[in-house]
């Protein structure tokens, strides 16, 4: 086997897995948090911006217009639970648990065990100041759909072969 | 193809790669407070380009870097030295590949094209400078010093570049690079560092910040029949590219030429699998032709000196049915390869179409190996896209294969683009990119439906939330 550290095409990021986006159009492990956007079940114009910090599990949830989420009082709301579920689908439970540094107490990594592992520490509720930057990352993400394909070659893509190995 | 010729050792390759590795260890530790080991690594890189036109500049850059006072220009010089070394490795490997395939080589790249034109707008210069500044920060901190702060500083730079199609190459590179770095934070606790890979991406990014470096101008046009061999899909979370390798039979009666046609697109990271084909498909009718097993007739299609067609649907129309295996057996053996542009000379860029048959396939631990002309050749089944009809199992059961010959970390491998296999006593061809233009295959239809749903949710959200 070739030495992984000497491979130009070493695979660093595993294959993202497909998931339905209707409920949680955006979920990412970034800036030391699991963060994302959850569509409101009742109002098509409204989305919730939810996040959980790695290690401390400090959580926040509010609308994109900065109204606090009624469900996130003292414990995780349903938006955060949905966010954890979808992140596990997209990235795999192992990667989510590792990123958030969740103590699973010997359980297999899964959305319920990750949620439990965080909830039992009685995490603090953070302020909603994060909503704006996370929402703008979501908008930046959506803006990728508006970029047109080009037919001039991008030789740099030779460094990014696909992989069949899932997270 | 004579795989036995690929097994011969090439003089000087190990020494060149050892100098590259020495520099890669320097980048792993970072240049903020260089230790004696890093000074030695820098000196080794500089020593390897002694006697070349780069020698004086690289020697100065290595000295300044070892003292912890390298400027951005010095870092560009170091990146250039590393790129030149890998360029020489590329050239030596390509000489060997040309012998092994027995096809006419591409000759020299036209000197007049070596100075790329590309974009020279002043606004581009600003964003290129910002990109160089970010890459310089990365080099100072080193891979071991990675944190989310330094990685996230790439976001505004990438966003600014993505808006400008002429800067797409650097934007796409940095976007994929930054995603990997972000997924690897903090660098201090990484179990292992992909040192060669990240130094490759860093060096390439550095050189592309030199205005004009990314220019790949069309140098002429071609007219004739295009016979597709297969599709090479590449992707990172926020970009994808489909490259069709093909033989062009010129209408003027000249000999057949190897060419490529390419389409790439930035994408949200949740658009994956068949969704990627859906984004690429509308821009290049050739993808549909590949799925239908058809040739295309080109008229005055722009082409670069590297043999890259700058595709435009108005210069192409659907032609007669043309099986890729017929093209591989008949037209490929005499097709002339094109030369590689100077900056693109890197072993990772080697992707040479080959036709293999009469091999024995065996599963060796985790890897599939073909025995070709008595020599083992690893088969890179991990490169087969998930959204396609080709599977590693079909490759293992195949009797003939169209693939791309590649080289990485000291060994050659073949990436399957298509195989011939026997289903119910009938030979059938299965292509890795078979779903590129759409499919009626049940699994393919299901994948298309899931992808359409994902993209339409994102488009609906974008329509409602963007520009409010």
Coordinates of C-alpha atoms in Angstrom, one line a residue:
Chain A
X1 CA 0.0 0.0 0.0
X2 CA 1.3 3.5 -0.8
X3 CA 2.1 5.8 2.1
X4 CA -1.0 7.9 2.7
X5 CA 1.0 10.9 3.7
X6 CA 2.7 10.8 0.4
X7 CA -0.4 10.6 -1.8
X8 CA -1.3 13.6 -3.8
X9 CA -4.9 12.3 -4.0
X10 CA -5.2 11.2 -0.3
X11 CA -8.9 11.2 0.5
X12 CA -9.4 13.5 3.4
X13 CA -13.2 14.1 3.4
X14 CA -15.4 11.0 3.2
X15 CA -18.4 10.8 0.8
X16 CA -21.3 12.9 2.0
X17 CA -24.5 10.9 2.1
X18 CA -27.7 12.0 0.5
X19 CA -30.5 13.2 2.7
X20 CA -33.8 14.9 2.2
X21 CA -33.4 18.7 2.6
X22 CA -37.0 19.8 3.1
X23 CA -36.8 20.0 6.9
X24 CA -33.2 20.9 7.4
X25 CA -31.9 22.6 4.2
X26 CA -28.5 23.4 5.8
X27 CA -26.3 21.6 8.3
X28 CA -22.6 22.0 8.8
X29 CA -19.8 21.2 11.2
X30 CA -17.9 24.5 11.2
X31 CA -16.4 27.1 13.5
X32 CA -16.4 24.6 16.4
X33 CA -20.1 24.0 16.2
X34 CA -22.8 21.9 14.6
X35 CA -24.9 24.6 13.1
X36 CA -27.7 24.9 10.5
X37 CA -31.0 26.1 9.3
X38 CA -34.3 24.4 10.0
X39 CA -37.4 25.2 8.0
X40 CA -40.5 26.2 10.1
X41 CA -43.2 23.6 10.0
X42 CA -46.0 26.2 10.0
X43 CA -44.7 29.3 8.2
X44 CA -43.0 28.8 4.8
X45 CA -41.3 32.2 5.1
X46 CA -39.7 31.4 8.4
X47 CA -36.5 29.4 9.2
X48 CA -34.8 28.7 12.5
X49 CA -31.1 29.1 12.9
X50 CA -29.9 26.4 15.4
X51 CA -26.4 25.6 16.7
X52 CA -24.7 23.4 19.3
X53 CA -21.1 24.1 20.3
X54 CA -18.5 21.4 20.5
X55 CA -17.4 20.3 24.0
X56 CA -19.7 22.6 26.0
X57 CA -22.9 21.8 23.9
X58 CA -24.0 25.4 24.5
X59 CA -27.0 25.7 22.2
X60 CA -29.0 28.5 20.6
X61 CA -32.0 28.6 18.4
X62 CA -33.8 31.6 16.9
X63 CA -35.6 32.7 13.7
X64 CA -33.6 34.4 10.9
X65 CA -35.3 37.6 12.2
X66 CA -33.7 37.0 15.6
X67 CA -36.9 36.0 17.5
X68 CA -36.0 33.4 20.1
X69 CA -37.3 29.9 19.6
X70 CA -40.1 29.1 22.0
X71 CA -39.0 25.5 22.3
X72 CA -35.3 26.2 23.3
X73 CA -35.9 27.1 27.0
X74 CA -33.4 25.3 29.2
X75 CA -33.0 22.3 26.9
X76 CA -32.7 21.3 23.2
X77 CA -35.7 22.3 21.1
X78 CA -37.1 20.1 18.3
X79 CA -35.1 22.2 15.7
X80 CA -31.9 21.2 17.4
X81 CA -32.9 17.6 17.5
X82 CA -33.8 17.7 13.8
X83 CA -30.4 19.3 13.1
X84 CA -28.5 16.5 14.9
X85 CA -30.5 13.9 13.1
X86 CA -29.8 15.4 9.7
X87 CA -26.1 16.0 10.4
X88 CA -25.8 12.3 11.3
X89 CA -27.4 11.4 8.0
X90 CA -25.1 13.7 6.1
X91 CA -21.8 13.2 7.9
X92 CA -22.2 9.9 9.7
X93 CA -22.7 9.6 13.5
X94 CA -19.1 8.9 14.2
X95 CA -17.9 12.2 12.6
X96 CA -20.6 14.3 14.3
X97 CA -19.8 12.7 17.7
X98 CA -16.1 13.3 17.2
X99 CA -16.5 16.9 16.1
X100 CA -18.8 17.8 19.0
X101 CA -16.6 15.7 21.4
X102 CA -19.6 13.9 22.9
X103 CA -19.0 11.3 25.6
X104 CA -21.2 8.4 24.5
X105 CA -20.7 6.2 27.6
X106 CA -19.9 3.1 25.6
X107 CA -23.0 3.5 23.3
X108 CA -22.8 3.2 19.5
X109 CA -22.7 6.7 17.9
X110 CA -26.2 7.6 16.6
X111 CA -28.4 10.6 16.6
X112 CA -30.2 9.5 19.9
X113 CA -27.0 8.6 21.7
X114 CA -25.3 11.9 20.6
X115 CA -28.3 13.9 21.8
X116 CA -28.4 12.0 25.1
X117 CA -24.7 12.4 25.6
X118 CA -25.0 16.1 25.3
X119 CA -28.3 16.6 27.2
X120 CA -27.1 14.8 30.3
X121 CA -24.5 17.5 30.8
X122 CA -27.2 20.1 31.2
X123 CA -25.7 22.4 28.6
X124 CA -26.2 26.2 28.9
X125 CA -28.3 28.2 26.5
X126 CA -26.2 30.6 24.5
X127 CA -27.3 34.0 23.1
X128 CA -28.7 34.3 19.6
X129 CA -25.9 36.5 18.3
X130 CA -24.7 33.5 16.2
X131 CA -27.9 33.4 14.2
X132 CA -26.8 36.2 11.8
X133 CA -23.4 34.7 10.8
X134 CA -24.8 31.2 10.4
X135 CA -27.7 32.5 8.4
X136 CA -25.3 34.3 6.1
X137 CA -23.3 31.1 5.7
X138 CA -26.5 29.5 4.6
X139 CA -27.2 32.2 2.1
X140 CA -23.6 31.9 0.8
X141 CA -24.2 28.1 0.4
X142 CA -27.5 28.8 -1.6
X143 CA -25.7 31.2 -3.8
X144 CA -23.6 28.4 -5.2
X145 CA -26.7 27.3 -7.1
X146 CA -26.5 30.5 -9.1
X147 CA -23.0 30.1 -10.4
X148 CA -22.9 29.0 -14.0
X149 CA -20.9 26.0 -15.2
X150 CA -17.8 26.7 -17.3
X151 CA -16.2 24.6 -20.1
X152 CA -12.6 25.8 -19.7
X153 CA -10.8 23.0 -17.9
X154 CA -10.0 23.2 -14.2
X155 CA -6.8 21.1 -14.0
X156 CA -6.9 21.5 -10.2
X157 CA -9.9 19.2 -10.0
X158 CA -7.4 16.3 -10.7
X159 CA -6.5 16.6 -7.0
X160 CA -10.2 15.9 -6.1
X161 CA -11.1 12.3 -7.2
X162 CA -14.4 11.0 -6.0
X163 CA -14.6 8.4 -3.3
X164 CA -17.0 5.6 -2.6
X165 CA -16.1 5.5 1.1
X166 CA -18.9 6.8 3.2
X167 CA -18.6 8.7 6.4
Chain B
X1 CA -0.2 -1.6 -23.2
X2 CA 3.1 -2.9 -21.9
X3 CA 2.7 -2.7 -18.1
X4 CA 6.2 -4.3 -17.8
X5 CA 7.7 -1.0 -19.0
X6 CA 6.0 0.8 -16.2
X7 CA 7.9 -1.2 -13.6
X8 CA 11.3 0.0 -14.5
X9 CA 12.9 2.4 -12.0
X10 CA 13.6 5.9 -13.2
X11 CA 16.9 7.5 -12.2
X12 CA 16.5 10.6 -10.1
X13 CA 12.9 10.3 -9.1
X14 CA 13.6 9.2 -5.6
X15 CA 16.0 12.1 -5.1
X16 CA 13.6 14.7 -6.4
X17 CA 10.7 13.3 -4.3
X18 CA 13.0 13.3 -1.2
X19 CA 13.6 17.0 -1.7
X20 CA 9.8 17.5 -2.1
X21 CA 9.2 15.6 1.1
X22 CA 11.8 17.6 3.0
X23 CA 9.9 20.8 2.1
X24 CA 6.6 19.2 2.9
X25 CA 7.7 18.6 6.4
X26 CA 8.6 22.3 6.6
X27 CA 5.0 23.2 5.8
X28 CA 3.7 20.7 8.3
X29 CA 5.6 22.4 11.1
X30 CA 5.1 26.0 9.8
X31 CA 7.5 28.8 9.1
X32 CA 6.7 31.1 12.0
X33 CA 9.6 29.9 14.2
X34 CA 11.8 27.7 12.0
X35 CA 13.8 25.0 13.8
X36 CA 17.1 23.6 12.5
X37 CA 15.2 20.6 10.9
X38 CA 13.2 23.1 8.8
X39 CA 16.2 25.1 7.8
X40 CA 17.6 21.8 6.6
X41 CA 14.4 21.0 4.7
X42 CA 14.5 24.4 3.0
X43 CA 18.1 24.0 2.1
X44 CA 17.4 20.6 0.6
X45 CA 14.7 22.1 -1.6
X46 CA 17.0 24.9 -2.7
X47 CA 19.8 22.4 -3.3
X48 CA 17.6 20.4 -5.6
X49 CA 17.1 23.3 -8.0
X50 CA 20.8 24.3 -8.1
X51 CA 21.8 24.9 -11.7
X52 CA 18.4 25.8 -12.9
X53 CA 17.1 29.4 -13.6
X54 CA 15.3 29.3 -10.3
X55 CA 18.5 28.7 -8.2
X56 CA 19.3 32.2 -7.0
X57 CA 15.8 33.2 -6.1
X58 CA 15.0 29.9 -4.3
X59 CA 18.3 30.0 -2.4
X60 CA 17.5 33.5 -1.1
X61 CA 13.9 32.5 -0.3
X62 CA 15.1 29.4 1.6
X63 CA 17.5 31.4 3.6
X64 CA 14.9 34.1 4.5
X65 CA 12.4 31.4 5.4
X66 CA 14.9 29.6 7.6
X67 CA 15.4 32.9 9.4
X68 CA 11.6 33.2 9.9
X69 CA 11.4 36.4 7.7
X70 CA 10.1 35.1 4.4
X71 CA 8.0 37.5 2.4
X72 CA 5.1 36.4 0.2
X73 CA 7.4 36.6 -2.8
X74 CA 9.8 34.3 -1.1
X75 CA 7.0 31.8 -0.5
X76 CA 6.0 32.0 -4.2
X77 CA 9.6 31.1 -5.0
X78 CA 9.6 28.1 -2.7
X79 CA 6.3 26.9 -4.3
X80 CA 7.9 27.4 -7.7
X81 CA 10.9 25.2 -6.8
X82 CA 8.6 22.4 -5.5
X83 CA 6.5 22.7 -8.6
X84 CA 9.6 22.5 -10.8
X85 CA 10.8 19.3 -9.1
X86 CA 7.4 17.6 -9.5
X87 CA 7.4 18.8 -13.1
X88 CA 10.6 16.9 -13.7
X89 CA 9.1 13.8 -12.1
X90 CA 6.0 14.2 -14.3
X91 CA 8.2 14.4 -17.5
X92 CA 10.2 11.3 -16.6
X93 CA 7.0 9.4 -15.8
X94 CA 5.4 10.6 -19.1
X95 CA 8.4 9.3 -21.1
X96 CA 7.8 5.9 -19.5
X97 CA 4.0 6.1 -20.1
X98 CA 4.5 7.0 -23.8
X99 CA 6.8 3.9 -24.2
X100 CA 4.3 1.7 -22.4
X101 CA 1.3 2.8 -24.5
X102 CA 3.3 2.7 -27.7
X103 CA 1.4 5.7 -29.0
X104 CA 2.8 8.8 -30.6
X105 CA 3.9 11.4 -27.9
X106 CA 2.7 14.9 -27.7
X107 CA 6.1 16.6 -28.4
X108 CA 6.8 20.0 -26.9
X109 CA 4.3 22.6 -25.7
X110 CA 4.5 25.6 -28.1
X111 CA 6.8 28.1 -26.5
X112 CA 4.6 31.1 -27.5
X113 CA 1.9 29.8 -25.3
X114 CA 4.0 29.4 -22.2
X115 CA 3.3 32.8 -20.9
X116 CA -0.4 32.5 -20.1
X117 CA -2.7 35.4 -20.9
X118 CA -5.6 34.9 -18.6
X119 CA -7.2 37.7 -16.8
X120 CA -5.3 40.8 -16.1
X121 CA -8.0 43.0 -14.6
X122 CA -6.9 45.2 -11.7
X123 CA -9.8 43.9 -9.5
X124 CA -8.5 40.4 -10.2
X125 CA -5.1 41.5 -8.9
X126 CA -6.6 42.5 -5.6
X127 CA -8.3 39.2 -5.0
X128 CA -5.3 37.3 -6.1
X129 CA -3.2 39.2 -3.5
X130 CA -5.8 38.4 -0.9
X131 CA -5.5 34.7 -1.8
X132 CA -1.7 34.8 -1.6
X133 CA -1.9 36.4 1.8
X134 CA -4.2 33.7 3.1
X135 CA -1.9 31.0 1.7
X136 CA 1.1 32.7 3.3
X137 CA -0.7 32.7 6.7
X138 CA -1.3 29.0 6.3
X139 CA 2.4 28.4 5.6
X140 CA 3.5 30.4 8.6
X141 CA 1.1 28.4 11.0
X142 CA 1.8 25.1 9.3
X143 CA -0.6 22.2 9.1
X144 CA 0.1 21.4 12.7
X145 CA -1.0 25.0 13.6
X146 CA -4.3 24.9 11.8
X147 CA -7.3 26.3 13.6
X148 CA -10.8 27.3 12.5
X149 CA -9.8 31.0 12.6
X150 CA -7.1 30.9 9.9
X151 CA -9.2 28.5 7.8
X152 CA -12.3 30.6 7.8
X153 CA -10.4 33.6 6.5
X154 CA -10.5 32.0 3.1
X155 CA -14.3 32.4 2.8
X156 CA -14.5 36.0 1.6
X157 CA -11.6 35.5 -0.8
X158 CA -13.2 32.4 -2.4
X159 CA -16.6 34.2 -2.6
X160 CA -15.1 37.1 -4.4
X161 CA -13.2 34.8 -6.9
X162 CA -16.2 32.5 -7.6
X163 CA -18.1 35.5 -9.0
X164 CA -15.5 35.9 -11.7
X165 CA -15.4 33.0 -14.2
X166 CA -11.8 33.8 -15.2
X167 CA -10.7 33.1 -11.6
X168 CA -12.6 29.9 -11.3
X169 CA -9.5 27.7 -11.2
X170 CA -8.0 29.2 -8.1
X171 CA -11.4 29.7 -6.5
X172 CA -12.3 26.0 -7.0
X173 CA -8.9 24.9 -5.7
X174 CA -9.0 27.1 -2.6
X175 CA -12.6 26.2 -1.8
X176 CA -11.9 22.5 -1.8
X177 CA -8.6 23.0 0.1
X178 CA -10.3 25.1 2.8
X179 CA -13.1 22.5 3.3
X180 CA -10.4 19.8 3.9
X181 CA -8.5 22.0 6.3
X182 CA -11.7 22.9 8.2
X183 CA -12.6 19.3 8.5
X184 CA -9.1 18.6 9.9
X185 CA -9.0 21.3 12.7
X186 CA -7.3 21.6 15.0
X187 CA -4.1 20.6 13.3
X188 CA -2.3 19.9 16.5
X189 CA -4.3 16.8 17.2
X190 CA -4.4 15.3 13.7
X191 CA -3.4 11.6 13.7
X192 CA -1.8 12.0 10.4
X193 CA -1.2 14.8 8.0
X194 CA -1.7 14.5 4.2
X195 CA 1.6 16.3 3.8
X196 CA 2.2 15.7 0.1
X197 CA -1.4 16.5 -0.8
X198 CA -1.7 19.8 1.1
X199 CA 1.7 21.0 0.0
X200 CA 0.6 20.2 -3.6
X201 CA -2.6 22.3 -3.1
X202 CA -0.7 25.0 -1.4
X203 CA 2.0 25.3 -4.0
X204 CA -0.5 25.2 -6.8
X205 CA -2.6 27.9 -5.2
X206 CA 0.5 30.1 -4.6
X207 CA 1.5 29.9 -8.3
X208 CA -2.1 30.6 -9.5
X209 CA -2.0 33.9 -7.5
X210 CA 0.6 35.1 -10.0
X211 CA -1.5 37.1 -12.5
X212 CA -1.8 35.2 -15.8
X213 CA -0.7 31.9 -14.5
X214 CA -4.1 30.3 -14.9
X215 CA -4.5 31.3 -18.5
X216 CA -5.2 28.4 -20.9
X217 CA -6.1 30.2 -24.1
X218 CA -7.6 28.4 -27.1
X219 CA -4.9 28.3 -29.8
X220 CA -7.0 27.1 -32.7
X221 CA -10.1 25.2 -33.7
X222 CA -10.9 21.7 -34.7
X223 CA -13.4 20.1 -37.1
X224 CA -14.1 16.4 -37.3
X225 CA -15.6 13.4 -35.6
X226 CA -15.4 13.1 -31.8
X227 CA -15.3 9.5 -30.4
X228 CA -15.8 9.5 -26.7
X229 CA -13.8 7.0 -24.6
X230 CA -15.3 7.8 -21.2
X231 CA -15.9 10.3 -18.5
X232 CA -13.6 11.2 -15.6
X233 CA -15.6 12.7 -12.7
X234 CA -13.8 14.8 -10.1
X235 CA -15.5 16.5 -7.1
X236 CA -15.1 18.1 -3.8
X237 CA -17.9 19.2 -1.5
X238 CA -18.5 22.5 -3.4
X239 CA -17.5 21.7 -7.0
X240 CA -17.6 19.0 -9.6
X241 CA -16.0 18.5 -13.0
X242 CA -16.7 16.0 -15.8
X243 CA -13.9 15.5 -18.3
X244 CA -14.7 13.5 -21.4
X245 CA -11.6 11.8 -22.9
X246 CA -12.1 11.3 -26.6
X247 CA -10.4 10.6 -29.9
X248 CA -10.8 13.3 -32.5
X249 CA -10.7 12.3 -36.2
X250 CA -10.0 15.5 -38.0
X251 CA -12.1 16.2 -41.1
X252 CA -9.0 17.4 -43.0
X253 CA -7.6 13.8 -43.0
X254 CA -4.9 14.4 -40.3
X255 CA -4.2 11.6 -37.9
X256 CA -6.4 11.0 -34.8
X257 CA -5.7 13.1 -31.7
X258 CA -6.5 12.6 -28.1
X259 CA -8.6 15.4 -26.8
X260 CA -10.6 16.3 -23.7
X261 CA -13.9 18.2 -23.2
X262 CA -14.6 19.5 -19.8
X263 CA -17.4 21.1 -17.8
X264 CA -17.2 22.1 -14.2
X265 CA -19.5 23.8 -11.8
X266 CA -19.5 25.1 -8.2
X267 CA -22.3 23.4 -6.1
X268 CA -23.8 23.4 -2.6
X269 CA -22.3 20.4 -0.7
X270 CA -25.8 18.8 -0.4
X271 CA -26.0 18.4 -4.2
X272 CA -24.3 15.1 -4.7
X273 CA -24.5 11.9 -6.8
X274 CA -26.9 12.3 -9.7
X275 CA -27.4 15.9 -8.7
X276 CA -23.9 16.7 -10.0
X277 CA -24.8 15.3 -13.5
X278 CA -27.9 17.4 -13.4
X279 CA -25.9 20.6 -12.8
X280 CA -23.3 19.7 -15.5
X281 CA -25.6 18.2 -18.2
X282 CA -27.3 21.4 -19.5
X283 CA -23.9 23.0 -20.4
X284 CA -22.4 20.3 -22.5
X285 CA -24.5 18.2 -25.0
X286 CA -21.5 15.7 -25.1
X287 CA -22.6 14.2 -21.8
X288 CA -25.9 13.1 -23.3
X289 CA -24.0 11.7 -26.3
X290 CA -21.8 9.6 -24.1
X291 CA -24.8 8.1 -22.3
X292 CA -26.4 7.3 -25.6
X293 CA -23.2 5.8 -27.1
X294 CA -23.0 8.4 -29.9
X295 CA -20.2 10.3 -31.5
X296 CA -20.4 14.0 -32.1
X297 CA -19.5 16.0 -35.1
X298 CA -17.5 19.2 -34.3
X299 CA -17.2 22.2 -36.5
X300 CA -14.6 24.9 -35.6
X301 CA -14.6 23.9 -31.9
X302 CA -11.9 26.0 -30.0
X303 CA -9.0 23.9 -28.7
X304 CA -6.0 24.7 -26.5
X305 CA -2.4 23.5 -27.1
X306 CA -3.1 20.9 -24.4
X307 CA -5.8 19.3 -26.4
X308 CA -8.6 20.7 -24.3
X309 CA -11.7 21.6 -26.3
X310 CA -13.3 24.8 -25.0
X311 CA -16.8 23.3 -25.4
X312 CA -19.6 25.2 -26.9
X313 CA -22.8 23.4 -28.0
X314 CA -23.1 25.5 -31.1
X315 CA -20.0 23.9 -32.5
X316 CA -21.2 20.4 -32.0
X317 CA -24.0 18.2 -33.2
X318 CA -25.0 14.6 -32.3
X319 CA -23.4 12.1 -34.7
X320 CA -23.7 8.4 -35.5
X321 CA -23.7 5.6 -32.8
X322 CA -20.1 5.0 -31.7
X323 CA -19.2 2.4 -29.1
X324 CA -16.4 3.5 -26.8
X325 CA -14.8 0.0 -27.1
X326 CA -14.7 0.3 -30.9
X327 CA -13.0 3.7 -30.5
X328 CA -10.6 2.2 -28.0
X329 CA -9.7 -0.7 -30.2
X330 CA -9.5 1.0 -33.5
X331 CA -8.8 4.7 -33.1
X332 CA -7.0 5.0 -29.7
X333 CA -3.8 3.0 -30.6
X334 CA -2.7 5.6 -33.2
X335 CA -4.1 8.8 -31.5
X336 CA -1.5 11.4 -30.8
X337 CA -1.3 12.7 -27.3
X338 CA -1.0 16.4 -26.6
X339 CA 1.8 18.1 -24.7
X340 CA 1.1 19.3 -21.1
X341 CA 1.2 23.0 -20.3
X342 CA 4.3 23.9 -18.2
X343 CA 2.6 24.7 -15.0
X344 CA 0.4 21.6 -15.3
X345 CA 3.3 19.2 -15.2
X346 CA 2.7 17.3 -12.1
X347 CA 2.3 13.5 -11.5
X348 CA -1.2 14.0 -10.2
X349 CA -2.2 15.4 -13.6
X350 CA -1.2 12.2 -15.4
X351 CA -4.4 10.7 -16.8
X352 CA -3.6 8.8 -19.9
X353 CA -6.3 6.9 -21.7
X354 CA -5.4 3.2 -22.1
X355 CA -7.2 0.1 -23.4
X356 CA -6.6 -3.1 -21.5
X357 CA -7.7 -6.7 -22.3
X358 CA -6.5 -10.2 -21.7
X359 CA -5.7 -9.4 -18.1
X360 CA -6.3 -11.5 -15.0
X361 CA -8.2 -9.7 -12.2
X362 CA -7.7 -10.6 -8.6
X363 CA -8.7 -9.1 -5.3
X364 CA -5.6 -8.4 -3.2
X365 CA -6.5 -7.5 0.4
X366 CA -8.7 -4.4 -0.2
X367 CA -7.5 -3.6 -3.7
X368 CA -8.3 -5.0 -7.1
X369 CA -5.3 -5.8 -9.2
X370 CA -5.1 -6.5 -13.0
X371 CA -2.2 -8.6 -14.2
X372 CA -1.2 -6.9 -17.5
X373 CA 1.6 -8.3 -19.6
X374 CA 2.8 -10.2 -16.6
X375 CA 2.8 -7.2 -14.3
X376 CA 0.4 -6.2 -11.5
X377 CA -1.4 -2.9 -12.0
X378 CA -3.6 -1.6 -9.2
X379 CA -7.1 -0.7 -10.2
X380 CA -8.4 2.5 -8.5
X381 CA -12.1 1.4 -8.0
X382 CA -12.6 4.2 -5.4
X383 CA -12.6 6.7 -8.3
X384 CA -15.8 5.1 -9.9
X385 CA -18.5 7.6 -9.2
X386 CA -21.4 6.4 -7.0
X387 CA -24.0 7.9 -9.4
X388 CA -23.3 5.5 -12.3
X389 CA -23.9 2.0 -13.5
X390 CA -20.3 0.8 -13.1
X391 CA -19.4 -1.0 -9.9
X392 CA -16.1 -2.4 -8.5
X393 CA -17.7 -5.9 -8.9
X394 CA -18.3 -5.3 -12.6
X395 CA -14.7 -4.2 -13.0
X396 CA -13.4 -7.3 -11.2
X397 CA -15.5 -9.5 -13.6
X398 CA -14.5 -7.7 -16.7
X399 CA -12.6 -8.9 -19.8
X400 CA -11.7 -5.5 -21.3
X401 CA -11.3 -2.1 -19.8
X402 CA -10.9 1.5 -20.9
X403 CA -9.1 3.4 -18.2
X404 CA -6.9 6.3 -17.3
X405 CA -3.4 5.5 -16.3
X406 CA -2.4 7.4 -13.2
X407 CA 0.5 7.7 -10.8
X408 CA 0.6 8.6 -7.2
X409 CA 3.0 8.0 -4.3
X410 CA 5.4 5.9 -6.3
X411 CA 3.1 3.6 -8.2
X412 CA 1.0 3.5 -11.3
X413 CA -2.7 2.5 -11.2
X414 CA -5.6 2.4 -13.7
X415 CA -8.9 4.2 -13.1
X416 CA -11.7 2.4 -14.9
X417 CA -13.8 4.5 -17.2
X418 CA -15.6 1.6 -18.9
X419 CA -15.5 -2.2 -18.9
X420 CA -16.7 -5.0 -21.1
X421 CA -18.3 -7.8 -19.2
X422 CA -20.5 -10.7 -20.0
X423 CA -24.2 -10.7 -19.0
X424 CA -26.2 -13.8 -20.0
X425 CA -23.4 -14.8 -22.5
X426 CA -23.6 -11.4 -24.2
X427 CA -20.8 -8.9 -24.0
X428 CA -22.0 -5.6 -22.6
X429 CA -20.2 -2.3 -22.0
X430 CA -20.7 -0.5 -18.7
X431 CA -19.4 3.1 -18.4
X432 CA -18.5 4.9 -15.1
X433 CA -20.1 8.0 -16.5
X434 CA -23.0 6.2 -18.1
X435 CA -25.6 8.3 -16.2
X436 CA -24.0 11.6 -17.1
X437 CA -26.6 12.4 -19.8
X438 CA -29.5 10.8 -18.0
X439 CA -30.6 7.2 -17.7
X440 CA -33.6 4.8 -17.8
X441 CA -31.9 2.4 -15.4
X442 CA -34.1 1.8 -12.4
X443 CA -31.4 2.7 -9.8
X444 CA -30.5 5.7 -11.9
X445 CA -34.0 7.0 -12.1
X446 CA -34.3 6.8 -8.4
X447 CA -31.0 8.6 -7.9
X448 CA -32.2 11.3 -10.3
X449 CA -35.5 11.8 -8.5
X450 CA -33.7 12.2 -5.1
X451 CA -31.3 14.7 -6.6
X452 CA -34.1 16.7 -8.2
X453 CA -35.9 16.9 -4.9
X454 CA -32.8 18.1 -3.1
X455 CA -32.0 20.7 -5.7
X456 CA -35.6 22.0 -5.9
X457 CA -35.8 22.4 -2.1
X458 CA -32.6 24.5 -2.2
X459 CA -33.9 26.5 -5.2
X460 CA -37.1 27.2 -3.4
X461 CA -35.2 28.3 -0.2
X462 CA -32.9 30.4 -2.3
X463 CA -35.8 32.1 -4.1
X464 CA -37.5 32.9 -0.8
X465 CA -34.5 33.9 1.2
X466 CA -31.8 35.3 -1.0
X467 CA -31.6 39.0 -1.7
X468 CA -34.1 40.0 1.0

